Amino acid sequence: MVEPVARNHGRPAGGRDGASDVAGVLVLGGCAVWALIAALGRPARPEGVLLAVLAVAAGYACGRIAGSLLPVASAAAAGLAGFVLACTSPYGLTGHEGPGAAQLTLATGAVCCAAWAAPRAFRPALWLSAAAITLTAVVSGATAGATAGGGVLLLSLMAARPRRRLPALAGCALVAAVAVGGTWMVAEDAVPGGLPSTLRTRLTEHRIGLWQDAARIGATDPVRGAGPDRFGELSSAVPQPAGLEAKPHSAPLQQAAGQGLPGVALLGAAFGWLLHALWRSPRPTPVVLTAGAALTALAVVSCLGNALSFSQITAGAGLLAGLATARRPDDGSGALP
């Protein structure tokens, strides 16, 4: 299938650029190394972080390969697989809103990317498929998934309007930063005027308690944290004995508790790397901005839940980024990514 010509304003001109690939290797390598350093000499378990790093790298590589060969079919298949995975998950669409919302968000983003890459005759069917994913979340009561997926769908439909991608991707970075900052303010009880009762009810006192414990644990050692995957045994808000999912339900706070501020910085650097890779992507701007919107929605969801603790989510994020940054063999570079 030949990919239709689309506007690609805002992408830096020139040949193949390997800066994003080098940055990705350095950032992901740094995440793995720092997890081992934070665990050194402690009864910590860095395996979860290492698995997440491997999942992102593997997903990204698979996305680059599949996207270079079958950009429409691979993105559509990824979206369908993500939706099926969300529906058949042991947690269901509503039983565990972190991974459920993340899977629905990534699935919607992948299908929307396929729609922008497809010939015009096939786009209505793909748009309807993306809308069906969101409607399924609405009907099933998956509020977080419906909100995030619906937002991605709406932003994707508007993705043809921006003439430059850099301001839009900068906006994605700003939204993620606001989400992290807001979560941290709640954890530190630093919200001006106090947290509104409606928002407190929505977040639940239990989750706020987990966030506050994570901030407290991280403050005891801001450099190395308490060690990866030790939150359950150190938090007073986690029922004892701690279960396998004893997490603070916030990726940045989990990093702060387990790996200190450098861990939080590396998590932010990983998101920044994905945005930089999208900015340098040879794919059409609507595809790039759709992927950026989906990854930003995932970042917001991960601030409010433990979505990134599931390898299928980190692999899916890498896959979507790879699909949106893949280079076609016939795009003028003469080489695969």
Coordinates of C-alpha atoms in Angstrom, one line a residue:
M1 CA 0.0 0.0 0.0
V2 CA 1.4 3.3 -1.0
E3 CA 1.3 6.0 1.7
P4 CA -0.5 9.1 0.5
V5 CA 1.3 12.4 0.3
A6 CA 0.6 14.5 3.3
R7 CA 1.8 17.8 4.7
N8 CA 4.9 17.5 6.7
H9 CA 5.5 21.1 7.9
G10 CA 7.7 21.6 10.8
R11 CA 10.0 18.7 10.3
P12 CA 13.7 19.6 10.0
A13 CA 14.9 19.3 6.5
G14 CA 17.8 17.1 5.5
G15 CA 18.8 13.5 5.4
R16 CA 18.6 10.8 7.9
D17 CA 19.1 12.0 11.4
G18 CA 20.5 9.6 14.0
A19 CA 20.6 12.0 16.9
S20 CA 17.3 10.8 18.3
D21 CA 18.4 7.1 18.1
V22 CA 21.6 8.0 20.0
A23 CA 19.7 10.0 22.6
G24 CA 17.3 7.0 23.0
V25 CA 20.2 4.6 23.6
L26 CA 21.7 6.9 26.2
V27 CA 18.5 7.7 28.0
L28 CA 17.3 4.1 28.2
G29 CA 20.7 2.9 29.1
G30 CA 20.9 5.6 31.8
C31 CA 17.5 4.4 33.2
A32 CA 18.8 0.8 33.5
V33 CA 22.1 1.7 35.0
W34 CA 20.6 4.1 37.5
A35 CA 18.1 1.5 38.7
L36 CA 21.0 -0.8 39.4
I37 CA 22.9 1.9 41.2
A38 CA 19.8 2.8 43.3
A39 CA 19.4 -0.9 44.2
L40 CA 23.1 -1.4 45.1
G41 CA 23.6 -2.7 48.7
R42 CA 19.8 -2.8 49.5
P43 CA 17.1 -5.4 49.4
A44 CA 15.7 -3.8 46.3
R45 CA 14.3 -5.3 43.2
P46 CA 15.4 -3.4 40.0
E47 CA 14.0 -6.2 37.7
G48 CA 10.8 -4.3 37.1
V49 CA 12.6 -1.2 35.9
L50 CA 14.9 -3.3 33.7
L51 CA 11.9 -5.1 32.2
A52 CA 10.2 -1.7 31.5
V53 CA 13.3 -0.4 29.7
L54 CA 13.6 -3.6 27.6
A55 CA 9.9 -3.4 26.8
V56 CA 10.2 0.2 25.5
A57 CA 13.3 -0.6 23.5
A58 CA 11.7 -3.7 22.0
G59 CA 8.5 -2.0 21.2
Y60 CA 10.2 0.9 19.6
A61 CA 12.4 -1.3 17.4
C62 CA 9.4 -3.4 16.3
G63 CA 7.4 -0.2 15.5
R64 CA 10.3 1.2 13.4
I65 CA 10.5 -2.0 11.4
A66 CA 6.7 -2.6 10.9
G67 CA 6.1 1.1 10.2
S68 CA 8.7 1.2 7.5
L69 CA 7.1 -1.8 5.7
L70 CA 3.4 -1.5 6.3
P71 CA 2.6 1.9 8.0
V72 CA -1.2 1.6 7.7
A73 CA -1.7 -2.1 8.4
S74 CA 0.8 -2.3 11.3
A75 CA -0.7 0.8 13.1
A76 CA -4.2 -0.5 12.6
A77 CA -3.2 -4.0 13.8
A78 CA -1.5 -2.5 16.8
G79 CA -4.6 -0.5 17.7
L80 CA -6.8 -3.5 17.4
A81 CA -4.5 -5.7 19.4
G82 CA -4.3 -3.1 22.2
F83 CA -8.1 -2.8 22.3
V84 CA -8.5 -6.6 22.5
L85 CA -5.8 -6.8 25.2
A86 CA -7.7 -4.1 27.2
C87 CA -11.0 -6.0 26.9
T88 CA -9.6 -9.4 27.8
S89 CA -7.3 -8.2 30.6
P90 CA -7.8 -9.9 34.0
Y91 CA -8.4 -6.4 35.3
G92 CA -11.1 -5.5 32.7
L93 CA -11.7 -2.0 31.4
T94 CA -12.8 -0.7 34.8
G95 CA -11.2 -3.0 37.3
H96 CA -7.8 -1.3 37.2
E97 CA -8.1 2.1 35.6
G98 CA -4.3 2.7 35.2
P99 CA -3.5 0.0 32.7
G100 CA -7.0 -0.1 31.3
A101 CA -7.0 3.6 30.5
A102 CA -3.5 3.4 29.1
Q103 CA -4.3 0.5 26.8
L104 CA -7.4 2.3 25.4
T105 CA -5.4 5.5 24.9
L106 CA -2.6 3.7 23.0
A107 CA -5.1 1.7 21.0
T108 CA -7.0 4.9 20.0
G109 CA -3.8 6.6 19.1
A110 CA -2.5 3.8 16.9
V111 CA -5.8 3.5 15.0
C112 CA -5.8 7.3 14.4
C113 CA -2.2 7.2 13.2
A114 CA -3.3 4.5 10.7
A115 CA -6.2 6.7 9.6
W116 CA -3.9 9.6 8.8
A117 CA -1.4 7.2 6.9
A118 CA -4.2 5.5 4.9
P119 CA -5.6 6.6 1.6
R120 CA -8.6 8.9 1.9
A121 CA -11.1 6.1 1.0
F122 CA -10.1 4.0 4.0
R123 CA -10.0 6.8 6.6
P124 CA -13.7 6.9 7.5
A125 CA -13.6 3.2 8.6
L126 CA -10.5 3.8 10.7
W127 CA -12.0 7.0 12.3
L128 CA -15.1 5.0 13.1
S129 CA -12.9 2.2 14.7
A130 CA -11.2 4.8 16.9
A131 CA -14.6 6.2 17.9
A132 CA -15.8 2.7 18.7
I133 CA -12.9 2.2 21.1
T134 CA -13.9 5.4 22.9
L135 CA -17.6 4.5 23.0
T136 CA -16.8 1.1 24.4
A137 CA -14.9 2.7 27.2
V138 CA -17.9 5.1 27.8
V139 CA -20.4 2.3 27.9
S140 CA -18.3 0.1 30.1
G141 CA -17.8 2.9 32.6
A142 CA -14.1 3.3 32.1
T143 CA -14.1 7.0 32.8
A144 CA -10.3 7.5 32.6
G145 CA -10.0 5.5 29.4
A146 CA -13.0 7.2 27.8
T147 CA -11.6 10.7 28.7
A148 CA -8.0 10.0 27.5
G149 CA -9.1 8.1 24.4
G150 CA -11.7 10.7 23.5
G151 CA -9.1 13.5 23.9
V152 CA -6.7 11.7 21.7
L153 CA -9.4 11.2 19.0
L154 CA -10.4 14.8 19.1
L155 CA -6.8 16.1 18.9
S156 CA -6.1 13.7 16.1
L157 CA -9.0 15.0 14.1
M158 CA -7.5 18.5 14.5
A159 CA -4.0 17.4 13.7
A160 CA -4.1 18.5 10.1
R161 CA -4.5 22.2 11.1
P162 CA -1.1 23.0 12.7
R163 CA 1.5 24.0 10.1
R164 CA 4.4 23.3 12.4
R165 CA 4.8 20.4 14.7
L166 CA 7.3 21.9 17.2
P167 CA 4.9 24.2 19.0
A168 CA 2.4 21.4 19.3
L169 CA 5.0 19.0 20.7
A170 CA 6.2 21.7 23.1
G171 CA 2.6 21.9 24.2
C172 CA 2.6 18.2 24.9
A173 CA 5.7 18.6 27.0
L174 CA 4.0 21.4 29.0
V175 CA 0.9 19.3 29.6
A176 CA 3.0 16.5 31.0
A177 CA 5.0 18.8 33.2
V178 CA 1.8 20.3 34.6
A179 CA 0.5 16.9 35.4
V180 CA 3.7 16.0 37.2
G181 CA 3.8 19.3 39.1
G182 CA 0.1 18.9 40.1
T183 CA 0.6 15.4 41.4
W184 CA 3.6 16.5 43.4
M185 CA 1.8 19.4 44.9
V186 CA -1.0 17.1 46.1
A187 CA 1.6 14.7 47.5
E188 CA 3.3 17.6 49.4
D189 CA -0.1 19.1 50.4
A190 CA 1.0 22.3 48.7
V191 CA -2.1 23.1 46.7
P192 CA -3.0 26.7 47.2
G193 CA -6.3 26.9 49.2
G194 CA -6.3 23.1 49.6
L195 CA -7.4 20.4 47.3
P196 CA -11.1 20.8 46.3
S197 CA -13.4 18.2 47.9
T198 CA -14.7 17.0 44.5
L199 CA -11.1 16.3 43.3
R200 CA -10.1 14.7 46.6
T201 CA -13.1 12.4 46.3
R202 CA -12.2 11.5 42.8
L203 CA -8.6 10.8 43.6
T204 CA -9.6 9.0 46.9
E205 CA -8.0 9.4 50.3
H206 CA -6.1 6.1 49.8
R207 CA -4.4 7.3 46.7
I208 CA -3.5 10.6 48.2
G209 CA -2.0 8.8 51.2
L210 CA 0.1 6.7 48.8
W211 CA 1.3 9.8 47.1
Q212 CA 2.2 11.4 50.4
D213 CA 4.1 8.3 51.5
A214 CA 6.0 8.2 48.2
A215 CA 7.1 11.9 48.6
R216 CA 8.1 11.2 52.2
I217 CA 10.1 8.1 51.3
G218 CA 11.8 10.0 48.5
A219 CA 12.7 12.9 50.7
T220 CA 14.7 10.6 53.0
D221 CA 17.3 10.0 50.3
P222 CA 16.8 12.4 47.3
V223 CA 19.8 11.1 45.5
R224 CA 19.2 7.3 45.4
G225 CA 15.7 6.9 46.9
A226 CA 14.9 3.9 49.0
G227 CA 15.6 1.4 46.2
P228 CA 13.4 0.2 43.4
D229 CA 10.3 -1.7 44.3
R230 CA 10.6 -1.1 48.1
F231 CA 7.6 1.2 48.4
G232 CA 5.2 -1.6 49.6
E233 CA 7.3 -2.4 52.6
L234 CA 8.0 1.2 53.6
S235 CA 4.6 2.8 53.1
S236 CA 2.1 3.0 55.9
A237 CA -0.7 3.4 53.5
V238 CA -0.1 0.0 51.9
P239 CA -1.9 -2.9 53.7
Q240 CA 0.6 -5.3 55.1
P241 CA 1.8 -7.8 54.0
A242 CA 2.2 -5.8 50.8
G243 CA 0.9 -7.4 47.7
L244 CA 2.6 -7.6 44.3
E245 CA 0.9 -4.3 43.2
A246 CA 1.9 -2.2 46.2
K247 CA 2.7 0.9 44.1
P248 CA 2.2 4.6 44.8
H249 CA -0.1 4.9 41.7
S250 CA 2.0 7.7 40.2
A251 CA 5.1 7.1 38.0
P252 CA 7.0 10.2 38.9
L253 CA 6.4 9.6 42.7
Q254 CA 7.3 6.0 42.3
Q255 CA 10.6 7.0 40.7
A256 CA 11.2 9.6 43.5
A257 CA 10.6 7.0 46.2
G258 CA 12.6 4.2 44.6
Q259 CA 15.4 6.1 42.7
G260 CA 15.4 9.6 44.0
L261 CA 15.4 12.8 41.9
P262 CA 17.8 11.4 39.2
G263 CA 15.2 8.7 38.6
V264 CA 12.5 11.3 38.1
A265 CA 14.8 13.2 35.8
L266 CA 15.5 10.1 33.7
L267 CA 11.8 9.4 33.4
G268 CA 11.3 12.9 32.1
A269 CA 14.3 12.5 29.8
A270 CA 12.7 9.4 28.3
F271 CA 9.5 11.3 27.5
G272 CA 11.5 14.1 26.1
W273 CA 13.4 11.7 23.9
L274 CA 10.1 10.4 22.5
L275 CA 9.0 13.9 21.7
H276 CA 12.3 14.7 20.1
A277 CA 12.1 11.6 18.0
L278 CA 8.6 12.6 16.8
W279 CA 9.9 16.1 16.0
R280 CA 12.6 14.6 13.8
S281 CA 10.2 12.0 12.3
P282 CA 9.9 11.7 8.5
R283 CA 6.2 10.8 8.9
P284 CA 3.5 13.3 8.0
T285 CA 2.8 15.8 10.7
P286 CA -0.8 14.6 11.5
V287 CA 0.6 11.1 12.3
V288 CA 3.3 12.7 14.5
L289 CA 1.0 14.9 16.4
T290 CA -1.5 12.1 16.9
A291 CA 1.2 9.9 18.4
G292 CA 2.4 12.9 20.5
A293 CA -1.1 13.4 21.9
A294 CA -1.5 9.7 22.7
L295 CA 1.9 9.6 24.5
T296 CA 1.1 12.7 26.4
A297 CA -2.3 11.3 27.5
L298 CA -0.4 8.2 28.7
A299 CA 2.0 10.5 30.6
V300 CA -1.0 12.1 32.4
V301 CA -2.6 8.7 33.1
S302 CA 0.7 7.5 34.5
C303 CA 0.9 10.4 36.9
L304 CA -2.5 9.4 38.3
G305 CA -2.0 5.6 38.3
N306 CA 0.5 2.8 38.0
A307 CA 0.1 2.2 34.2
L308 CA 3.9 2.2 33.6
S309 CA 4.2 -0.8 36.0
F310 CA 2.8 -3.0 33.3
S311 CA 5.2 -4.2 30.6
Q312 CA 2.4 -4.3 28.0
I313 CA 1.9 -0.6 28.5
T314 CA 5.6 0.4 28.2
A315 CA 6.0 -1.9 25.2
G316 CA 2.9 -0.4 23.6
A317 CA 4.2 3.2 24.1
G318 CA 7.5 2.2 22.5
L319 CA 5.6 0.5 19.6
L320 CA 3.4 3.6 18.9
A321 CA 6.5 5.9 19.0
G322 CA 8.3 3.5 16.6
L323 CA 5.4 3.5 14.2
A324 CA 5.2 7.3 14.2
T325 CA 9.0 7.7 13.6
A326 CA 9.5 4.9 11.0
R327 CA 11.2 5.8 7.7
R328 CA 9.9 4.3 4.5
P329 CA 12.5 2.7 2.2
D330 CA 11.3 4.9 -0.7
D331 CA 11.4 8.2 1.2
G332 CA 14.6 9.4 -0.4
S333 CA 17.0 8.2 2.3
G334 CA 17.7 4.9 0.7
A335 CA 17.8 3.0 4.0
L336 CA 15.6 1.7 6.6
P337 CA 15.6 3.4 10.0

